[in-house]
Amino acid sequence: MKFVFIIAGVLISVLTIAAGLIYVERRLLALFQDRLGPNRVGPFGLLQVIADMIKIFFKEDWIPPFADKAVFVMAPGILIATILLTFAVIPFADNFIVLDSNIGLLFFLGNSSLGVYSIVLGGWASNNKYSLLGSIRASAQMLTYEVFMGLSLVGVIMMADSFSLRDIVEAQRGGWFVIPQFVGFVIFFIAGIAETHRTPFDIPEADGELVAGYHSEYSGMKFGMFFVGEYMGVTLISALIATLFFGGWLGPSFLPPAFWFFLKTAFFICMFILIRASLPRPRYDQLMELGWKVLLPLVLLNILITGGVLIYTHSL
Amino acid sequence: MLSILRSIWYTFLHAFHKRETQGYPEKLPYLPPRYRGRIILSRDSDGNERCVACNLCAAVCPVDCIALQAANDENGRRYPEFFRINFSRCIYCGFCEEACPTYAIQLIPDFEMGEYDRQNMVYEKEHLLISGEGKYHGYNFYNVAGVDMGVKGTGKGENEEAPVDLKNLIH
Amino acid sequence: MIKIQIDGTFYEVKGDRNLLETCLALGFDIPYFCNHPSLGSVGACRLCAVKKFADADDKKGRVVMSCMEAVTEGMRISVNDPAVKTFRAAVIEGLMTNHPHDCPICDEGGECHLQDMTVMTGHNYRKFVFKKRTYNNQNLGPFVQHEMNRCIQCYRCVRFYRDYAGGKDLNVFGSANHVYFGRHKDGILESEFSGNLVEVCPTGVFTDKPLKKHYARKWDMTNAPSVCMHCGLGCNIIVSERYGSVRRVMSRYNGSVNGYFICDRGRFGYEFINNPDRIKKIQFRPSKNNNLQEAREVSETGLSEIFKSGKVVGIGSPRASLESNFALSALVGKNNFFHGISGKEQKLIQKAVSILESGIAHSPSLKEIEKCDAVLILGEDVTNTAPMMALSLRQASRNKTLGIAAKLGIPKWNDNAVREMDQDTKSPFFIASSFSTKLDELADEIYNAAPGDIARFGYSIASAINSGAPVLIHPDEKLQNRVRKIADALSAAENPLIVTCITSGNEDILNASANIAIALSTAGKKPSIAIAFPECNSVGLSMLDGGSLDEAADTISKNGADTLIILENDLYGRLSLKNADSIFEKCRQIIVLDHLMNETAKRADILLPASTFADSVGTIVNNEGRAQRFYNVIQVAEPVKESWRWISDMVKISEKNNDYTWDKFDNVVASLVSSYPVFSGIKEKMVSADFRFFNEKIARQNKRFSGRTAMNANISVSEPKPPQDNDSPLNFSMEGYKGDPPSSLIPYYWSPGWNSSQSMTKYMDEPEGHLKEGGDPGIIIFSNKNKSSVDYFKNFPDPFKAKPGELLIVPVYMIFGSEELSSKGETIAERISEPFILFNEKEITKLQLIENEKSKFIINQVVITAIVKHDNKIPDGVAGLSVLTAGMQYTDLPDLGKVLST
């Protein structure tokens, strides 16, 4: 019974946060751009989310006649599924976790690799040259950043000596990993942005050149799933950053542990939006160059140094 | 690298700046008197319509959205029998106001012209004519026109001599 | 050819016109006001200054008025010299010191020569600080609006009105800075050509008064080339439309027909098109006793049954186009087609056409009439029946003066010098008429007699010219001397002209004119005969096979007819009440196609709305035998259709002959030409609807046409597609060829920098010359047969003897009122007089009538009430009765009549 309660709690909170982000992102972007943002529907425009949902449900859900129908319908589902599955291993609090797996982190990495399929298949099934270009870019970008996203976490794993996310959090009782693993944190953050293809790494959907990339042909709720999927990805990466580098639910005891976790996650979500408001999109080749020529050596160096330091401290 | 962080910082600082958003329609914006909005037809200081149906506004209109027909009243004063502007075509360029020799046609600071039915964008003279003089006060074209059009007698206008006495050879 | 040098470039020119017109013909834009190619030049405005150099070495030169300068061999001038440019700007500045500030309310605005010239010279700011001079205006009648404040004293109006058109009541008054152009007091301008002041005046002193009532700017009007429908001369006109109604008619230049001018009937006669009495609905009468009811389509009126059984008779009309008349004759068959004119008139017209076609005399154009050096008018009051011919005759009377001037080395264009030299010299000019006419003032000899006596007078002239002619010598020695004087003058002339008549209803006059022409050509001269045919297409109709109305009445009363189709014709204006009624009673079903309600239309069982000349395309033939095409300016509005299209529908319903169903105008023309090869020129030489000029149609609208997206917005804000025109090579829009179109398709005159009608010059090879791009429009239909086959006419009528108590009543035609269509316009209606009857004063006393009071007369059982007036030139026993289409019952004149009561 408790298990069902936890699953329901995770699902509801993730979906609520993702939907709420539609509103929050618009309000925050407006904040950074000296505007007001949506403020017409309900108090402070809070009902904007509902309005948008109603709108997107009533939109014509059109499948192009030239599309591969089965794949076209499946693609957005894959995205939502992989992200939601990942939330199973995230410890919201000490005992608030769906699946306390001893390979939690690997599970996350595996799922995020599967997420690429959603985009590749969506673009391919659309049978539209812009969509296909978008998904080719997406696969290249996500494969690249997948590599050092994993590598950037090796330092954390070495220090916690476990793949279990719960253990990793517990390992931070002495101090957050962001301090010894600062480089790892930065690289994971960058890779996270790329993984969720948010601005400035929204090259797969680059409106200016690819119309809307892999989801050009999507409309109605299928588009809505891509749209919400993106926000869930943002939430996921923020939650992971909080878990892996900022001590997860740990915090002073005057507030419940889950609250600390949400607070840290929310902070990183805001960082995502702030970065979107600030930085322009790099060129595709610049993105790949940064990945392979700067970040990969850096992350390898980080592993080497972390390893060296660990061997040194253990040998003492 | 630093510049990226600096950009992010500056963007963040914008969160504490003054909002640029105008609270329209609760708070109406200030529009300067020469704002080019809805077109009206004005009257002169005697309360007569200023338009003399010269057709210059219609001729200069780049989208040809003004149509009118001249007529003469019982005194011979010329006025438009009908005067129609198709606002669904109007681009608010203000050429008509510039072309108008009588200050009759004027663009005013009002842009709230949305309609659900496009047919309602067609304005006839009774919709266009206002009861005042608009931006330009005290001008009456017929006083300076130099001819008698049933408004003032020959030679009674500004800068005119009394009519010539043909029977008089001394001048 | 003469070689002259203008601004360093050499040009070859003819040298018979003044320097200004020569430069204009070469394409130079020299501003001018007072010069007019037909009026000559007097150097009044001082605007057309150019610099003339003495020889090739002269560097200084001197400013001269180009309109007063003859073109000489080796002449060197400069048009663009800074000195003359400054001079011209200063002249305009001077002229503008008193010009009012009223272009927005001036009807000339947008087509004003003064505006054009001011822009051309560059003057734009009035530096003169003193007040503007003003004048009181006059009411000049219903045609012309007067606004003297706008005057720039170019003198064109009086030079046209008095010198060219022979008017008496417009003049120039005052002196120095107080010069005034007007009448001695308010009143109607008497001249038949007063409307031309609108076009002659370079600014807005004289403007079109009927236009003022429904004013539209020149650039806003849709225009089409057309031909005047109000007399037999076929003057070329431009018809202009705005918002679906005709707004005005302007003259369209045709160097062989009307030149720059048209008469007032032509200019202001268009208003019948806008008449509220226009038939615009299909109407039918369910049974004989019912009133006409509206029908939505023809099939409701049961037309198909009519055509499938029974005999159909068709009556055509001399005021309908050739194509419509032909269509009707094709529908009913030649044997059942009748010209809609009386037997007498038909006989006269056919005789007149046969005389013109026989080749014994040339059929002159109006331009050729101007060149004739002796004129004899037999029985015609040209001023009232064919006004523009009278204007040409006025010019012809000056040929002697011009000849003398030429001998003295004074060129024709130097108008003032020629007129100073003139001192009342006139070419030989003779008139024989039953009453006084306006041209009497030009005549050397006037013979007033009854029509039969005029014919005898003509026969005697023929016999005096050539002894071979049948001999008729007047016993009266004085009269015989006059005959000899006229005969001598005609014999001495190179190009003598005989103007003869149909309207007086006397065939002997035609025969006598033919005799004079035969006599003159036997004597080696080249005589011309000009005839004023009664209606616009009288000549064209007479060339189609068909009987007269009298024959139609006979056929119907003998054999009966199931259906009678009447094409654009009012039988009550051509037959006596009794005869017309009898035709209608004998027919089971009467179909009338017409555009205006009249007595005939009221008798119709099926009334179909036909289009007028303004909303249809057609061809008519004028008095010269010139076929000319008029084009539609208004789009035909359902259910109105062109007559030929209605008839084509009837052919379809009758299922008789599918060759005669036409969906395009050109197909009617093709059918017409295959049936009547005499008209082959119409098909071969006139442009067809698929004609394209540089791959484009010709636009009826100026490129500045305004209000396109608003004019129909009150009906629906969605704009309709521009109407398509499959019957003409013209477009109902601004789209089309941008340049000078072919001469027969000029919809309006405009040239860059020349917005007024003065831009006409740009369309000609030289001022007063012929049109570029195809020459003067129109195709001569008359074929000149071998003249040797024509013999003298020999049957002299008896001299007229007045019987006591009996009067010979002759018709007196009026410019306003005698023509049916123009009389239906409100402006012309203001000028129509009440019915009147003319006697000499002795006769009035004898008959105990009171002048200026109404009296009753009986003519062939018809009672006429008319105001008695005097004209002392009317012989004893003769009375002249006004011919009016409205307010008077039809009587066949001339006829005997008597006084009923006083």
PDB file of C-alpha atoms in Angstrom, chain B residues 52-56 58-59 63-70 72 76 78 82 84-86 88-89 101 118-119 122 124 139 141-142 144-149 154-155 159-166 168-169 171, chain C residues 100-102 104-105 107 126 129-137 147 149-150 173 175-178 180 212-215 217 219-220 242-243 247 705-719 734:
ATOM      1  CA  VAL B  52     -15.534  69.869 -49.909  1.00  0.00           C
ATOM      2  CA  ALA B  53     -15.460  66.536 -51.766  1.00  0.00           C
ATOM      3  CA  CYS B  54     -12.328  67.411 -53.727  1.00  0.00           C
ATOM      4  CA  ASN B  55     -11.338  63.728 -54.017  1.00  0.00           C
ATOM      5  CA  LEU B  56      -7.678  64.386 -53.185  1.00  0.00           C
ATOM      6  CA  ALA B  58      -9.162  59.269 -52.419  1.00  0.00           C
ATOM      7  CA  ALA B  59      -6.598  59.973 -55.121  1.00  0.00           C
ATOM      8  CA  VAL B  63      -4.869  51.238 -51.001  1.00  0.00           C
ATOM      9  CA  ASP B  64      -7.784  53.067 -52.656  1.00  0.00           C
ATOM     10  CA  CYS B  65      -9.937  52.627 -49.566  1.00  0.00           C
ATOM     11  CA  ILE B  66     -11.710  56.015 -49.739  1.00  0.00           C
ATOM     12  CA  ALA B  67     -14.710  56.545 -51.999  1.00  0.00           C
ATOM     13  CA  LEU B  68     -16.923  59.608 -52.074  1.00  0.00           C
ATOM     14  CA  GLN B  69     -19.340  61.487 -54.272  1.00  0.00           C
ATOM     15  CA  ALA B  70     -19.515  65.269 -54.525  1.00  0.00           C
ATOM     16  CA  ASN B  72     -23.895  70.739 -54.029  1.00  0.00           C
ATOM     17  CA  GLY B  76     -24.034  75.784 -54.136  1.00  0.00           C
ATOM     18  CA  ARG B  78     -20.008  71.564 -52.170  1.00  0.00           C
ATOM     19  CA  PHE B  82     -21.476  59.972 -49.291  1.00  0.00           C
ATOM     20  CA  ARG B  84     -16.925  55.872 -47.262  1.00  0.00           C
ATOM     21  CA  ILE B  85     -13.711  54.496 -45.802  1.00  0.00           C
ATOM     22  CA  ASN B  86     -13.068  50.794 -45.870  1.00  0.00           C
ATOM     23  CA  SER B  88     -10.371  46.792 -43.406  1.00  0.00           C
ATOM     24  CA  ARG B  89      -8.093  48.099 -46.184  1.00  0.00           C
ATOM     25  CA  PRO B 101      -6.716  71.079 -48.372  1.00  0.00           C
ATOM     26  CA  ARG B 118     -15.331  42.659 -41.430  1.00  0.00           C
ATOM     27  CA  GLN B 119     -18.363  44.403 -42.897  1.00  0.00           C
ATOM     28  CA  VAL B 122     -16.777  49.983 -43.559  1.00  0.00           C
ATOM     29  CA  GLU B 124     -19.906  55.830 -43.846  1.00  0.00           C
ATOM     30  CA  TYR B 139      -9.770  77.293 -40.472  1.00  0.00           C
ATOM     31  CA  PHE B 141     -11.565  76.777 -46.514  1.00  0.00           C
ATOM     32  CA  TYR B 142     -14.410  78.680 -48.129  1.00  0.00           C
ATOM     33  CA  VAL B 144      -9.868  81.678 -48.444  1.00  0.00           C
ATOM     34  CA  ALA B 145     -11.018  79.790 -51.543  1.00  0.00           C
ATOM     35  CA  GLY B 146     -11.443  82.951 -53.582  1.00  0.00           C
ATOM     36  CA  VAL B 147     -14.715  81.985 -55.221  1.00  0.00           C
ATOM     37  CA  ASP B 148     -18.359  82.208 -54.277  1.00  0.00           C
ATOM     38  CA  MET B 149     -19.648  78.737 -53.442  1.00  0.00           C
ATOM     39  CA  THR B 154     -17.809  87.256 -54.231  1.00  0.00           C
ATOM     40  CA  GLY B 155     -15.094  89.515 -52.907  1.00  0.00           C
ATOM     41  CA  ASN B 159      -7.495  88.753 -49.214  1.00  0.00           C
ATOM     42  CA  GLU B 160     -10.123  89.633 -51.839  1.00  0.00           C
ATOM     43  CA  GLU B 161     -11.063  92.943 -53.398  1.00  0.00           C
ATOM     44  CA  ALA B 162     -14.668  93.926 -53.989  1.00  0.00           C
ATOM     45  CA  PRO B 163     -15.977  92.701 -57.349  1.00  0.00           C
ATOM     46  CA  VAL B 164     -14.944  94.701 -60.389  1.00  0.00           C
ATOM     47  CA  ASP B 165     -17.513  97.233 -61.643  1.00  0.00           C
ATOM     48  CA  LEU B 166     -17.514  96.556 -65.373  1.00  0.00           C
ATOM     49  CA  ASN B 168     -16.482 101.814 -64.696  1.00  0.00           C
ATOM     50  CA  LEU B 169     -13.479 102.493 -66.903  1.00  0.00           C
ATOM     51  CA  HIS B 171      -9.284 102.085 -62.272  1.00  0.00           C
TER      52      HIS B 171
ATOM     53  CA  PRO C 100      -8.190  81.925 -56.655  1.00  0.00           C
ATOM     54  CA  HIS C 101      -7.099  79.284 -54.227  1.00  0.00           C
ATOM     55  CA  ASP C 102      -9.956  76.938 -55.039  1.00  0.00           C
ATOM     56  CA  PRO C 104     -10.315  71.545 -54.521  1.00  0.00           C
ATOM     57  CA  ILE C 105     -13.768  72.854 -55.394  1.00  0.00           C
ATOM     58  CA  ASP C 107     -14.448  71.186 -61.506  1.00  0.00           C
ATOM     59  CA  ARG C 126       2.601  83.670 -54.685  1.00  0.00           C
ATOM     60  CA  VAL C 129       1.102  90.519 -51.312  1.00  0.00           C
ATOM     61  CA  PHE C 130      -1.928  92.501 -52.450  1.00  0.00           C
ATOM     62  CA  LYS C 131      -5.525  91.398 -52.611  1.00  0.00           C
ATOM     63  CA  LYS C 132      -7.015  89.311 -55.362  1.00  0.00           C
ATOM     64  CA  ARG C 133      -9.297  90.828 -57.983  1.00  0.00           C
ATOM     65  CA  THR C 134     -12.828  89.384 -58.080  1.00  0.00           C
ATOM     66  CA  TYR C 135     -15.711  89.436 -60.545  1.00  0.00           C
ATOM     67  CA  ASN C 136     -19.411  88.759 -60.315  1.00  0.00           C
ATOM     68  CA  ASN C 137     -20.419  85.649 -62.197  1.00  0.00           C
ATOM     69  CA  GLU C 147     -16.609  81.478 -62.541  1.00  0.00           C
ATOM     70  CA  ASN C 149     -12.386  84.815 -60.752  1.00  0.00           C
ATOM     71  CA  ARG C 150     -10.419  81.972 -62.291  1.00  0.00           C
ATOM     72  CA  PHE C 173     -15.849  93.693 -71.566  1.00  0.00           C
ATOM     73  CA  SER C 175     -10.145  96.977 -70.034  1.00  0.00           C
ATOM     74  CA  ALA C 176      -6.683  96.608 -68.575  1.00  0.00           C
ATOM     75  CA  ASN C 177      -6.790  94.567 -65.371  1.00  0.00           C
ATOM     76  CA  HIS C 178     -10.597  94.454 -65.386  1.00  0.00           C
ATOM     77  CA  TYR C 180     -14.338  90.350 -68.286  1.00  0.00           C
ATOM     78  CA  LYS C 212     -21.383  69.596 -61.552  1.00  0.00           C
ATOM     79  CA  LYS C 213     -24.614  67.917 -60.430  1.00  0.00           C
ATOM     80  CA  HIS C 214     -22.889  64.527 -60.242  1.00  0.00           C
ATOM     81  CA  TYR C 215     -19.280  65.530 -60.227  1.00  0.00           C
ATOM     82  CA  ARG C 217     -12.736  63.875 -61.150  1.00  0.00           C
ATOM     83  CA  TRP C 219      -8.924  60.421 -62.959  1.00  0.00           C
ATOM     84  CA  ASP C 220     -11.848  58.675 -61.254  1.00  0.00           C
ATOM     85  CA  ARG C 242     -18.490  56.656 -62.281  1.00  0.00           C
ATOM     86  CA  TYR C 243     -20.423  54.498 -59.800  1.00  0.00           C
ATOM     87  CA  ARG C 247     -21.135  61.465 -65.876  1.00  0.00           C
ATOM     88  CA  PHE C 705      -8.353  55.722 -60.498  1.00  0.00           C
ATOM     89  CA  SER C 706      -9.358  55.902 -56.826  1.00  0.00           C
ATOM     90  CA  GLY C 707     -11.763  54.233 -54.409  1.00  0.00           C
ATOM     91  CA  ARG C 708     -11.389  50.761 -55.875  1.00  0.00           C
ATOM     92  CA  THR C 709     -11.561  48.995 -52.510  1.00  0.00           C
ATOM     93  CA  ALA C 710     -14.269  51.212 -51.049  1.00  0.00           C
ATOM     94  CA  MET C 711     -16.748  51.976 -53.826  1.00  0.00           C
ATOM     95  CA  ASN C 712     -18.647  48.712 -53.427  1.00  0.00           C
ATOM     96  CA  ALA C 713     -17.775  48.158 -49.769  1.00  0.00           C
ATOM     97  CA  ASN C 714     -21.221  49.285 -48.628  1.00  0.00           C
ATOM     98  CA  ILE C 715     -22.698  46.301 -50.463  1.00  0.00           C
ATOM     99  CA  SER C 716     -20.040  43.812 -49.514  1.00  0.00           C
ATOM    100  CA  VAL C 717     -16.622  44.359 -48.035  1.00  0.00           C
ATOM    101  CA  SER C 718     -15.287  41.476 -50.107  1.00  0.00           C
ATOM    102  CA  GLU C 719     -14.116  42.934 -53.367  1.00  0.00           C
ATOM    103  CA  MET C 734      -6.624  50.153 -64.644  1.00  0.00           C
TER     104      MET C 734
END
